[in-house]
PDB file of C-alpha atoms in Angstrom:
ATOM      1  CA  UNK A   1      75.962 112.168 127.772  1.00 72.00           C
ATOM      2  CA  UNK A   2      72.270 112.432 126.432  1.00 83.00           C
ATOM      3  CA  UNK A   3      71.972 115.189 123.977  1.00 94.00           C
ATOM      4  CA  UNK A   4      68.563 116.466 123.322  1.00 95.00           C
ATOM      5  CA  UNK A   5      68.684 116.871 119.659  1.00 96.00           C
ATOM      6  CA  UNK A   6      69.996 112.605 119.205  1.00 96.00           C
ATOM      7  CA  UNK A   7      67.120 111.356 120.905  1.00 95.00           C
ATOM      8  CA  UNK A   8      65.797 108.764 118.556  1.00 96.00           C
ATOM      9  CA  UNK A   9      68.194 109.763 116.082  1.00 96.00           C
ATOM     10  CA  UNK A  10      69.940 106.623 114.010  1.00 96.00           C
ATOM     11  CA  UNK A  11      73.531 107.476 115.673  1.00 96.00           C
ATOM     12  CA  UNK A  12      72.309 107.838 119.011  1.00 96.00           C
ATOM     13  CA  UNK A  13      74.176 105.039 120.667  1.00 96.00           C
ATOM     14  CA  UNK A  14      77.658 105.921 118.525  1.00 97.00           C
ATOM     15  CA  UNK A  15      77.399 109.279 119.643  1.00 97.00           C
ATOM     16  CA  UNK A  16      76.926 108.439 123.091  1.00 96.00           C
ATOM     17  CA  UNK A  17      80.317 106.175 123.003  1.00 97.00           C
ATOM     18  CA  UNK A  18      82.295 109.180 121.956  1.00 97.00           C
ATOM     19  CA  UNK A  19      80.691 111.787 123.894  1.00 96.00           C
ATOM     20  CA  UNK A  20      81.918 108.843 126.821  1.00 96.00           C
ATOM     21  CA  UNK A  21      85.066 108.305 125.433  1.00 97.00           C
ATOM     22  CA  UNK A  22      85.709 112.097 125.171  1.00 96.00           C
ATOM     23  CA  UNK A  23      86.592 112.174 121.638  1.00 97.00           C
ATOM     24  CA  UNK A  24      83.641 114.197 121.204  1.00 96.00           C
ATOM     25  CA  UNK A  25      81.871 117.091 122.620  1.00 94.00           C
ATOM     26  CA  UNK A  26      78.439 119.161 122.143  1.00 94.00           C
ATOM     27  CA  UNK A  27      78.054 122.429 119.645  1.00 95.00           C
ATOM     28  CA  UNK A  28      76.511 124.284 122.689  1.00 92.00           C
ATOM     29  CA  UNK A  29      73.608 123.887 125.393  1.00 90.00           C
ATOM     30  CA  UNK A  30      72.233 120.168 125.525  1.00 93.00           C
ATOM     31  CA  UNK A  31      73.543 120.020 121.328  1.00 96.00           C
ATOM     32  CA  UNK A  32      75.157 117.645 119.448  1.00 97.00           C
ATOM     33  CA  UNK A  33      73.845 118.391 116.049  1.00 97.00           C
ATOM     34  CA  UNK A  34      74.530 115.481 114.445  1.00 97.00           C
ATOM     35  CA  UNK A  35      73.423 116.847 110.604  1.00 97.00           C
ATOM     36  CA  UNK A  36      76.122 119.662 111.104  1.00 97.00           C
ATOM     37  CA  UNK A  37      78.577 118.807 108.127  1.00 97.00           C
ATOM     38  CA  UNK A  38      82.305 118.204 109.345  1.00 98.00           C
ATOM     39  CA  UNK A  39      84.910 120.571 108.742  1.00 98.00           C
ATOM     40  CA  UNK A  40      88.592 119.696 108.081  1.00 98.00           C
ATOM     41  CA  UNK A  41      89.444 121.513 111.085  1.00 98.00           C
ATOM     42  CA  UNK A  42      87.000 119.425 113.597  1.00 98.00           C
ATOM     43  CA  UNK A  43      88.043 115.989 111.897  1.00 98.00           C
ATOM     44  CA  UNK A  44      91.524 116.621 112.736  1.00 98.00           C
ATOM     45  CA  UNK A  45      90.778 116.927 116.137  1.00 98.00           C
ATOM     46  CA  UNK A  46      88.465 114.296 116.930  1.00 98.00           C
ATOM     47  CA  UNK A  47      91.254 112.178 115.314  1.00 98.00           C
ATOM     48  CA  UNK A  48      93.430 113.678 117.616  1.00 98.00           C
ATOM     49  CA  UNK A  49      90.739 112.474 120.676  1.00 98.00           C
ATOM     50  CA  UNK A  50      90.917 109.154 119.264  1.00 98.00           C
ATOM     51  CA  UNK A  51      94.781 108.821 119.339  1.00 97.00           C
ATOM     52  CA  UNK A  52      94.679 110.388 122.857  1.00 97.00           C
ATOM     53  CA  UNK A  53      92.113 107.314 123.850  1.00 97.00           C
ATOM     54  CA  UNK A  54      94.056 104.441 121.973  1.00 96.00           C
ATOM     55  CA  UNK A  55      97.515 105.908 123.519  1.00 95.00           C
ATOM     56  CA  UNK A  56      99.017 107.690 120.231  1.00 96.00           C
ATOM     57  CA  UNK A  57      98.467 111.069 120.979  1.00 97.00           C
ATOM     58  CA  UNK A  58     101.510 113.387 121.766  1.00 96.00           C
ATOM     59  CA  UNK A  59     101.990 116.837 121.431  1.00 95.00           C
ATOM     60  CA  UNK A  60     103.277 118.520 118.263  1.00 96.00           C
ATOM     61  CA  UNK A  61     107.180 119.915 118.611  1.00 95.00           C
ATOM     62  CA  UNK A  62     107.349 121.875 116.225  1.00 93.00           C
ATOM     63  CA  UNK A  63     105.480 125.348 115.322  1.00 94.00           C
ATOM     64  CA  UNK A  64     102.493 125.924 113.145  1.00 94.00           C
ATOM     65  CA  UNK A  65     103.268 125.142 109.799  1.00 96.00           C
ATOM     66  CA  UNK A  66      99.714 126.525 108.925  1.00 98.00           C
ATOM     67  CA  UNK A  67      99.339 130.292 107.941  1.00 97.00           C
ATOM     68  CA  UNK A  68      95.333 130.196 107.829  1.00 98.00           C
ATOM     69  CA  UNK A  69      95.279 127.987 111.703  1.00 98.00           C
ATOM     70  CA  UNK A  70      95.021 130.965 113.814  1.00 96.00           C
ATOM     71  CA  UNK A  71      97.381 130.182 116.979  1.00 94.00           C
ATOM     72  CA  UNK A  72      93.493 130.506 119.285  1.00 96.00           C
ATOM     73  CA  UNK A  73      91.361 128.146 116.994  1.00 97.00           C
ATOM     74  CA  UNK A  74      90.292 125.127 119.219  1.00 96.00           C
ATOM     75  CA  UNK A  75      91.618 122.579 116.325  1.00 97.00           C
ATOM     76  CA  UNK A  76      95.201 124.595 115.995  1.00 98.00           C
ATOM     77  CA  UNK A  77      97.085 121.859 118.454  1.00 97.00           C
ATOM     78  CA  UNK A  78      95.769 119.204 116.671  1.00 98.00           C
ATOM     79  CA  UNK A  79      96.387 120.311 113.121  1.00 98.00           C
ATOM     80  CA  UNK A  80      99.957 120.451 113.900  1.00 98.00           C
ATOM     81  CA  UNK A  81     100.090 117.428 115.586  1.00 98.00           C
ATOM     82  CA  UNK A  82      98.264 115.558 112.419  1.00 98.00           C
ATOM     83  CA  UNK A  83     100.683 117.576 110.511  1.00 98.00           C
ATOM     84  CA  UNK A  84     103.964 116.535 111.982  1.00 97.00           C
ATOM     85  CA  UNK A  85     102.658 112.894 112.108  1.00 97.00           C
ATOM     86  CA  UNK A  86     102.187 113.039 108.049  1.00 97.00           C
ATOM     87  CA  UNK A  87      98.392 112.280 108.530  1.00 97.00           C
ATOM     88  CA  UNK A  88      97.550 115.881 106.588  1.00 97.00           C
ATOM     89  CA  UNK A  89     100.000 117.698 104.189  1.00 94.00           C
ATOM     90  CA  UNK A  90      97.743 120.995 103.536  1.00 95.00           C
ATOM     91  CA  UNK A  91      96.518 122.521 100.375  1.00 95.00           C
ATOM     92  CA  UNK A  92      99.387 124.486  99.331  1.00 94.00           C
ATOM     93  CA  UNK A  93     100.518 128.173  99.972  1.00 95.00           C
ATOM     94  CA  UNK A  94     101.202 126.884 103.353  1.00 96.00           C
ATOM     95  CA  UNK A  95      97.369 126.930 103.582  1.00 97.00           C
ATOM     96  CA  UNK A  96      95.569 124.001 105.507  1.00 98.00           C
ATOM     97  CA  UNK A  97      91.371 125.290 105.347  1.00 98.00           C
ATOM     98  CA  UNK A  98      90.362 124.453 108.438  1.00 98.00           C
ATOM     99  CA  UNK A  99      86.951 125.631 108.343  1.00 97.00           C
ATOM    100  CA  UNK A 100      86.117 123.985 104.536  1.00 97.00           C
ATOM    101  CA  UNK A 101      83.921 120.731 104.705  1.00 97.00           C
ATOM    102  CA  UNK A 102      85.923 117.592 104.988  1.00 97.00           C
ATOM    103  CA  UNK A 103      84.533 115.156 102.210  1.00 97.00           C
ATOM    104  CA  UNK A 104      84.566 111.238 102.416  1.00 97.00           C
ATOM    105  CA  UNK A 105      87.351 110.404 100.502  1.00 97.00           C
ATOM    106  CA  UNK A 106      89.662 112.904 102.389  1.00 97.00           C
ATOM    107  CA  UNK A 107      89.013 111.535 106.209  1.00 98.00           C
ATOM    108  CA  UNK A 108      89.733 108.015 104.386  1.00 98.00           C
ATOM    109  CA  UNK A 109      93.004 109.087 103.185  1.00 97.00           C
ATOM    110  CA  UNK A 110      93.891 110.510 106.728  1.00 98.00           C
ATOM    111  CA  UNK A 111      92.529 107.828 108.460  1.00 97.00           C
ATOM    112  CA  UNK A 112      94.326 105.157 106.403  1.00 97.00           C
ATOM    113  CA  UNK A 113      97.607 106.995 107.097  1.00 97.00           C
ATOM    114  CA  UNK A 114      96.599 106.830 110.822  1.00 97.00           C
ATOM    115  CA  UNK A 115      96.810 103.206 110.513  1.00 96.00           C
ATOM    116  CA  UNK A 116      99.960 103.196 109.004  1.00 95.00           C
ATOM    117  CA  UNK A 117     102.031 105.779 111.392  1.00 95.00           C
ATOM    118  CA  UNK A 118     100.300 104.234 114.463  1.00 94.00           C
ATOM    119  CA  UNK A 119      99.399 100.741 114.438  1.00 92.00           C
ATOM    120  CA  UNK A 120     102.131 100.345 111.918  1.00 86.00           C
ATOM    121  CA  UNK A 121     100.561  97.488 109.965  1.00 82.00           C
ATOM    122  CA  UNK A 122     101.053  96.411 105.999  1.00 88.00           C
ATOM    123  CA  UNK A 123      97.958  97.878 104.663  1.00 92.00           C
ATOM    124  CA  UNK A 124      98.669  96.547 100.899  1.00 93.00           C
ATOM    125  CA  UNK A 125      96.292  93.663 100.897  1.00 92.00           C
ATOM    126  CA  UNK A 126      93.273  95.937 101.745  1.00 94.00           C
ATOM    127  CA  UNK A 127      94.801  98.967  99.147  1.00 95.00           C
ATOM    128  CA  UNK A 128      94.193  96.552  96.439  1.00 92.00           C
ATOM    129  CA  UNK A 129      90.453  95.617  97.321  1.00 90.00           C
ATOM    130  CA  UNK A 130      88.770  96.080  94.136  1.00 92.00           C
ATOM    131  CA  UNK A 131      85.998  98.390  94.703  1.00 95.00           C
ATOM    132  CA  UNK A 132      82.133  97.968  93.202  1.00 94.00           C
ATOM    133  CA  UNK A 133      80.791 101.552  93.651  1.00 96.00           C
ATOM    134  CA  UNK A 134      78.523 103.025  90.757  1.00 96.00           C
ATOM    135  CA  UNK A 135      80.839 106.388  91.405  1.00 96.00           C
ATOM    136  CA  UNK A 136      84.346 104.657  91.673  1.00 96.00           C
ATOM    137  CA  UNK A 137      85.537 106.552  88.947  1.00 96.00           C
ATOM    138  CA  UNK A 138      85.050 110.024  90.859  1.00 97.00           C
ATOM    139  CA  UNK A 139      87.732 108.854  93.527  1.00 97.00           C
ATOM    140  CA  UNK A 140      90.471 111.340  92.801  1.00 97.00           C
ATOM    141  CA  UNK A 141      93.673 109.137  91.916  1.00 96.00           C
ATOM    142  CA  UNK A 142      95.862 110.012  94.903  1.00 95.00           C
ATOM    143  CA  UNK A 143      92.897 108.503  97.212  1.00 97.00           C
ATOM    144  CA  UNK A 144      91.451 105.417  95.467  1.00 97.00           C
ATOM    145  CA  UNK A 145      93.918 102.897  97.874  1.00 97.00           C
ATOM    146  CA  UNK A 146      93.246 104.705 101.041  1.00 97.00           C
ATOM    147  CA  UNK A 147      89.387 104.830 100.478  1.00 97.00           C
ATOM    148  CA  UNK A 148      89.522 100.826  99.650  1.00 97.00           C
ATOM    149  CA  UNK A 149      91.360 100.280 102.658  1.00 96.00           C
ATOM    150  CA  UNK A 150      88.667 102.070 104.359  1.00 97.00           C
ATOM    151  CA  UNK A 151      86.184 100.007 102.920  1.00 97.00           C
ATOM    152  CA  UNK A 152      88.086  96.879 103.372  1.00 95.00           C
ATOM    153  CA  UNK A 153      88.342  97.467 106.945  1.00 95.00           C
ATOM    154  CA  UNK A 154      84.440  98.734 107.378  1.00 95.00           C
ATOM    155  CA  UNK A 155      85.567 102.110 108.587  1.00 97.00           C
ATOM    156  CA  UNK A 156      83.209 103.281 105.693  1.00 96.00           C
ATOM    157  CA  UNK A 157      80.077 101.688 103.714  1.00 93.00           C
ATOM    158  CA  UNK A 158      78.358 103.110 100.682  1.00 92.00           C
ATOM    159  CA  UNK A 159      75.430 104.619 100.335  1.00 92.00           C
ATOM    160  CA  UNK A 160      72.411 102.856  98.089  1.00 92.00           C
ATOM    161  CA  UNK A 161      71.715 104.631  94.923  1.00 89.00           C
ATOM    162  CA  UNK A 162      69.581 104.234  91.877  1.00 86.00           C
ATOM    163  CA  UNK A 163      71.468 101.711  89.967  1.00 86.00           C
ATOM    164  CA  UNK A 164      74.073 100.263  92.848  1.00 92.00           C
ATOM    165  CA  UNK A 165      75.771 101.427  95.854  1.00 95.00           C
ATOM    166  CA  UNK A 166      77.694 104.607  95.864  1.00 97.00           C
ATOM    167  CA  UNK A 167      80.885 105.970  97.738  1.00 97.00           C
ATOM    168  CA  UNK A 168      80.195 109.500  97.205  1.00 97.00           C
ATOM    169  CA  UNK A 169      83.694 110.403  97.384  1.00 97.00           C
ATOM    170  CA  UNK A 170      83.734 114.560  97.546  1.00 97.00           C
ATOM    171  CA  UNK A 171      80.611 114.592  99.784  1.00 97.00           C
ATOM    172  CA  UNK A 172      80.838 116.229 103.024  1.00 97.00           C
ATOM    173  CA  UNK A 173      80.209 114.143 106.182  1.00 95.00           C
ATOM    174  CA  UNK A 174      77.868 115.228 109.090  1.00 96.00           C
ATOM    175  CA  UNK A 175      78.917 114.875 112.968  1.00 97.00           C
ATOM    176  CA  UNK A 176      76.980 112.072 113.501  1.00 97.00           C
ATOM    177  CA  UNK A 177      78.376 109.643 110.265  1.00 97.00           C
ATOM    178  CA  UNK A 178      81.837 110.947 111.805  1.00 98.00           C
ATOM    179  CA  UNK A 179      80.705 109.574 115.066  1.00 98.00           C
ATOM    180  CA  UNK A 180      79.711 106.072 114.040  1.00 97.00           C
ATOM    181  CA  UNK A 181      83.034 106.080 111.657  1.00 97.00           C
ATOM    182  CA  UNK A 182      85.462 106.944 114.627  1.00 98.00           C
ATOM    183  CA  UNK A 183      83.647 104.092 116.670  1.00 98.00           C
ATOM    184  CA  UNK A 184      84.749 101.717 113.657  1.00 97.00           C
ATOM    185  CA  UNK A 185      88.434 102.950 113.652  1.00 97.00           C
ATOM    186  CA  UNK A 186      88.876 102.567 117.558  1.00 97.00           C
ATOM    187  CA  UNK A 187      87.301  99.173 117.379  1.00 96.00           C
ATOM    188  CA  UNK A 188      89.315  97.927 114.465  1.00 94.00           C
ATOM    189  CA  UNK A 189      92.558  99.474 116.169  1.00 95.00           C
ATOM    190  CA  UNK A 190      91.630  97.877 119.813  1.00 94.00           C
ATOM    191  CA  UNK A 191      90.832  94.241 118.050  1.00 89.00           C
ATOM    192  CA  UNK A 192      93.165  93.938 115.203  1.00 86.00           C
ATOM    193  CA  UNK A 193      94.148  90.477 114.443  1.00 67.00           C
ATOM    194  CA  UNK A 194      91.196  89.572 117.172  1.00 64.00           C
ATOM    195  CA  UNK A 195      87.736  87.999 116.709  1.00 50.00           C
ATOM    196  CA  UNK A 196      85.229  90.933 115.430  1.00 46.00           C
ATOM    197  CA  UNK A 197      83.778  93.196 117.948  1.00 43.00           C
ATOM    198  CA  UNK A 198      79.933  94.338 117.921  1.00 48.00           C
ATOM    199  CA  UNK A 199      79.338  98.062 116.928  1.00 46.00           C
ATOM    200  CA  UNK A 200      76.628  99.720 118.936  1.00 46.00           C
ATOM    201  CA  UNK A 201      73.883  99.330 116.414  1.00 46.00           C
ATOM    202  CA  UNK A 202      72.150 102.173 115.049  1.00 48.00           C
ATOM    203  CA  UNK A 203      68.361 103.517 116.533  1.00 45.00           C
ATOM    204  CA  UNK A 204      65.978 105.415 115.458  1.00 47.00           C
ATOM    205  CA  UNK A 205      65.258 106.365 111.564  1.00 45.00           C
ATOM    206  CA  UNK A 206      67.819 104.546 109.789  1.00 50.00           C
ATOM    207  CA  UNK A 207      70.743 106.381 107.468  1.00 59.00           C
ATOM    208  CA  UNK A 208      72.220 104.514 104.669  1.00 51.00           C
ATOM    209  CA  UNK A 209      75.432 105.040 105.554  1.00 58.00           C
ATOM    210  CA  UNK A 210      75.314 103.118 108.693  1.00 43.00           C
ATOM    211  CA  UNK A 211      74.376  99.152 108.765  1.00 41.00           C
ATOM    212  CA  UNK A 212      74.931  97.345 112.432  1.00 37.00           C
ATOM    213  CA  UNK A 213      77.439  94.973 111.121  1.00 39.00           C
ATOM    214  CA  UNK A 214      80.200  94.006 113.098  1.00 41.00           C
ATOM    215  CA  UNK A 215      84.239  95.620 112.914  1.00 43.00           C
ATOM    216  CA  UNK A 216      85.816  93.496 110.680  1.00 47.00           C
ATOM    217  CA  UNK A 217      88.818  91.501 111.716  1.00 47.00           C
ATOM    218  CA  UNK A 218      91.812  92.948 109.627  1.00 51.00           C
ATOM    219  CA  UNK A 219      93.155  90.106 108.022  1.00 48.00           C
ATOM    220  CA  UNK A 220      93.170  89.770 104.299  1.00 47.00           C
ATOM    221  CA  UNK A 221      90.347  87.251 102.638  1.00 49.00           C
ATOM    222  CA  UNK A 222      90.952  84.839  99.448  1.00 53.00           C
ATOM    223  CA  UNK A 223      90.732  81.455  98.453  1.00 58.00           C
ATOM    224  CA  UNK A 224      93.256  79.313 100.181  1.00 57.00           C
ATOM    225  CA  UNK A 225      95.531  77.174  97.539  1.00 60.00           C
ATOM    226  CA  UNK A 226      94.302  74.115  98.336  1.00 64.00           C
ATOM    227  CA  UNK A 227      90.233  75.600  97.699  1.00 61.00           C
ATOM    228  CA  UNK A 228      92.106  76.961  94.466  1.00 60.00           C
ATOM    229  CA  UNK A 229      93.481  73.203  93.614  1.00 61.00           C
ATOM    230  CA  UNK A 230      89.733  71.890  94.506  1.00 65.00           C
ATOM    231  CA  UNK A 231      88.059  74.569  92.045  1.00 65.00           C
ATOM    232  CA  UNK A 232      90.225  74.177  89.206  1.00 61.00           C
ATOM    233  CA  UNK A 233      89.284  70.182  89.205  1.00 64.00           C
ATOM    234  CA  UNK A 234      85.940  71.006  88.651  1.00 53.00           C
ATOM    235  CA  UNK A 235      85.762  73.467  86.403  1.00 53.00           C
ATOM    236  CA  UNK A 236      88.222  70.598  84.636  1.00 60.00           C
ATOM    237  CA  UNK A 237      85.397  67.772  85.413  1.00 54.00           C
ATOM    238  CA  UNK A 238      82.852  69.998  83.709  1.00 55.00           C
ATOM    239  CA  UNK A 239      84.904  71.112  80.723  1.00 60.00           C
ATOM    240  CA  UNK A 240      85.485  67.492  79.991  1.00 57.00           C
ATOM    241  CA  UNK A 241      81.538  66.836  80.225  1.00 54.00           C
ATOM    242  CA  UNK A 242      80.832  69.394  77.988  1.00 49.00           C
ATOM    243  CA  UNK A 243      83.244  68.537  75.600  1.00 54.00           C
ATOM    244  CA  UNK A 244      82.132  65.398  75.125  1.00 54.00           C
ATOM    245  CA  UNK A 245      78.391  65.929  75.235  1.00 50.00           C
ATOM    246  CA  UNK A 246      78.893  68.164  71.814  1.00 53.00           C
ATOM    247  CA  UNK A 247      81.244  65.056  70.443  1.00 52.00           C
ATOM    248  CA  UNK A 248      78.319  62.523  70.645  1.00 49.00           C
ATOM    249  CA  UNK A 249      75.741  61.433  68.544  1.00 45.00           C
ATOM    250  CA  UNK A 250      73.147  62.320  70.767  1.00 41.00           C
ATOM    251  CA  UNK A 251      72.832  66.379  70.246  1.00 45.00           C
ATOM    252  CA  UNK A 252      71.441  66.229  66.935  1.00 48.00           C
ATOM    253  CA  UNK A 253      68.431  64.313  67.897  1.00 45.00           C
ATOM    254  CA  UNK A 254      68.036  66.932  70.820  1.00 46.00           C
ATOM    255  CA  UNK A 255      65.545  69.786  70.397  1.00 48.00           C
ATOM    256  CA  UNK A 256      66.859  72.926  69.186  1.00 46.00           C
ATOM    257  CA  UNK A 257      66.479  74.681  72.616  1.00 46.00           C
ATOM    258  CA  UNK A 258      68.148  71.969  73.986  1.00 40.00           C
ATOM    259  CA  UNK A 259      71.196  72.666  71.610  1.00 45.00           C
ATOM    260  CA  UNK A 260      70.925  75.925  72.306  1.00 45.00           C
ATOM    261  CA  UNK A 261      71.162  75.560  76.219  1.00 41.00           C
ATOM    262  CA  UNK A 262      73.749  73.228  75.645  1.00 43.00           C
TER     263      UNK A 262
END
């Protein structure tokens, strides 16, 4: 579907795919309005629209455990669906705020336990990807493995800052950085353990969030043990150079800034 307000816009093609894949639908009229911030509410549903297209998605059994997810709301379904599957757990007081923003670090702690209660994969070896950010330390304790296996996996890039890349952990996300992530998450899901997929490349104005690199393939990177073996004799070959460069008679007569680089 063409909405009028993407034209242009840096998510256009991303948006298209889910507005095609029916994870995704308009805010009214010809509207997508992709700079409308994402509440916790809609993100549970368009997860729930993703599970329905990669064959997850079943019906919550149980009640409501929500007291503030009115029975009518359009996300109510799908909260206790995510809820029953363990991919939210509320705020407390039986209180789940749909209609508060959903920041960064939260839809990569729900999406990383996606992963694990659907495609049922060991997730460890991305958890412990050391992240770079400028902001690292903001990521609240009980998120900082789910948001590096979003990272690890490309679900989620930083944004460039002054000074370095940041994650901005507790900022809210708008529809259309939702869009391109969910694109991510069904590609990774559809081609794990295959050769990287293409992402529909951004148009339009670019956004920092969103580079046109490919979907990762999911498989943990590192130097074999054999590269390992091969690095560790050089660095030895080297050491032994050095070593006896300073034991010979010939640094003395060197010029000082020779010495010095020495």
């Amino acid at each position: 579907r063409d909405f009028e307000d993407v034209q242009g816009h840096w998510a256009q093609d991303v948006i298209s795919q889910v507005s095609d894949w029916g994870i995704f639908e308009g805010t009214g009229g010809n509207s997508f309005s992709p700079e409308m911030t994402t509440t916790r509410g809609m993100f549970v549903k368009v997860l729930a629209m993703t599970a329905e297209k990669l064959g997850y998605y079943q019906e919550a059994t149980k009640a409501q455990p929500y007291s503030d997810v009115s029975g009518d709301a359009y996300y109510a379904p799908y909260v206790a669906w995510a809820d029953e599957n363990g991919l939210v757990t509320g705020v407390g007081n039986g209180k789940f705020l749909p209609d508060e923003q959903i920041t960064r670090e939260q839809m990569c702690l729900v999406m990383a336990r996606f992963l694990k209660q659907f495609v049922q994969e060991d997730l460890s070896a991305y958890e412990s990807q050391e992240l770079t950010f400028v902001d690292k330390d903001s990521i609240h304790d009980y998120a900082v493995k789910e948001v590096s296996t979003c990272v690890a996996l490309g679900l989620i890039t930083g944004v460039p800052q002054d000074g370095g890349t940041a994650i901005l952990p507790d900022q809210p996300a708008s529809r259309a950085e939702v869009a391109a992530i969910v694109v991510r998450l069904v590609n990774a899901v559809e081609n794990w353990g295959k050769e990287p997929v293409e992402t529909p490349a951004p148009t339009g104005s670019a956004n920092p969030e969103v580079t046109p690199t490919p979907t990762p393939t999911p498989t943990p990177s590192g130097p074999t043990e054999e590269e390992k073996a091969e690095e560790a004799k050089v660095v030895g070959y080297l050491e032994t150079m050095v070593t006896n460069y300073h034991n010979s008679t010939y640094l003395p007569t060197t010029d000082q800034e020779v010495q010095d680089c020495m």
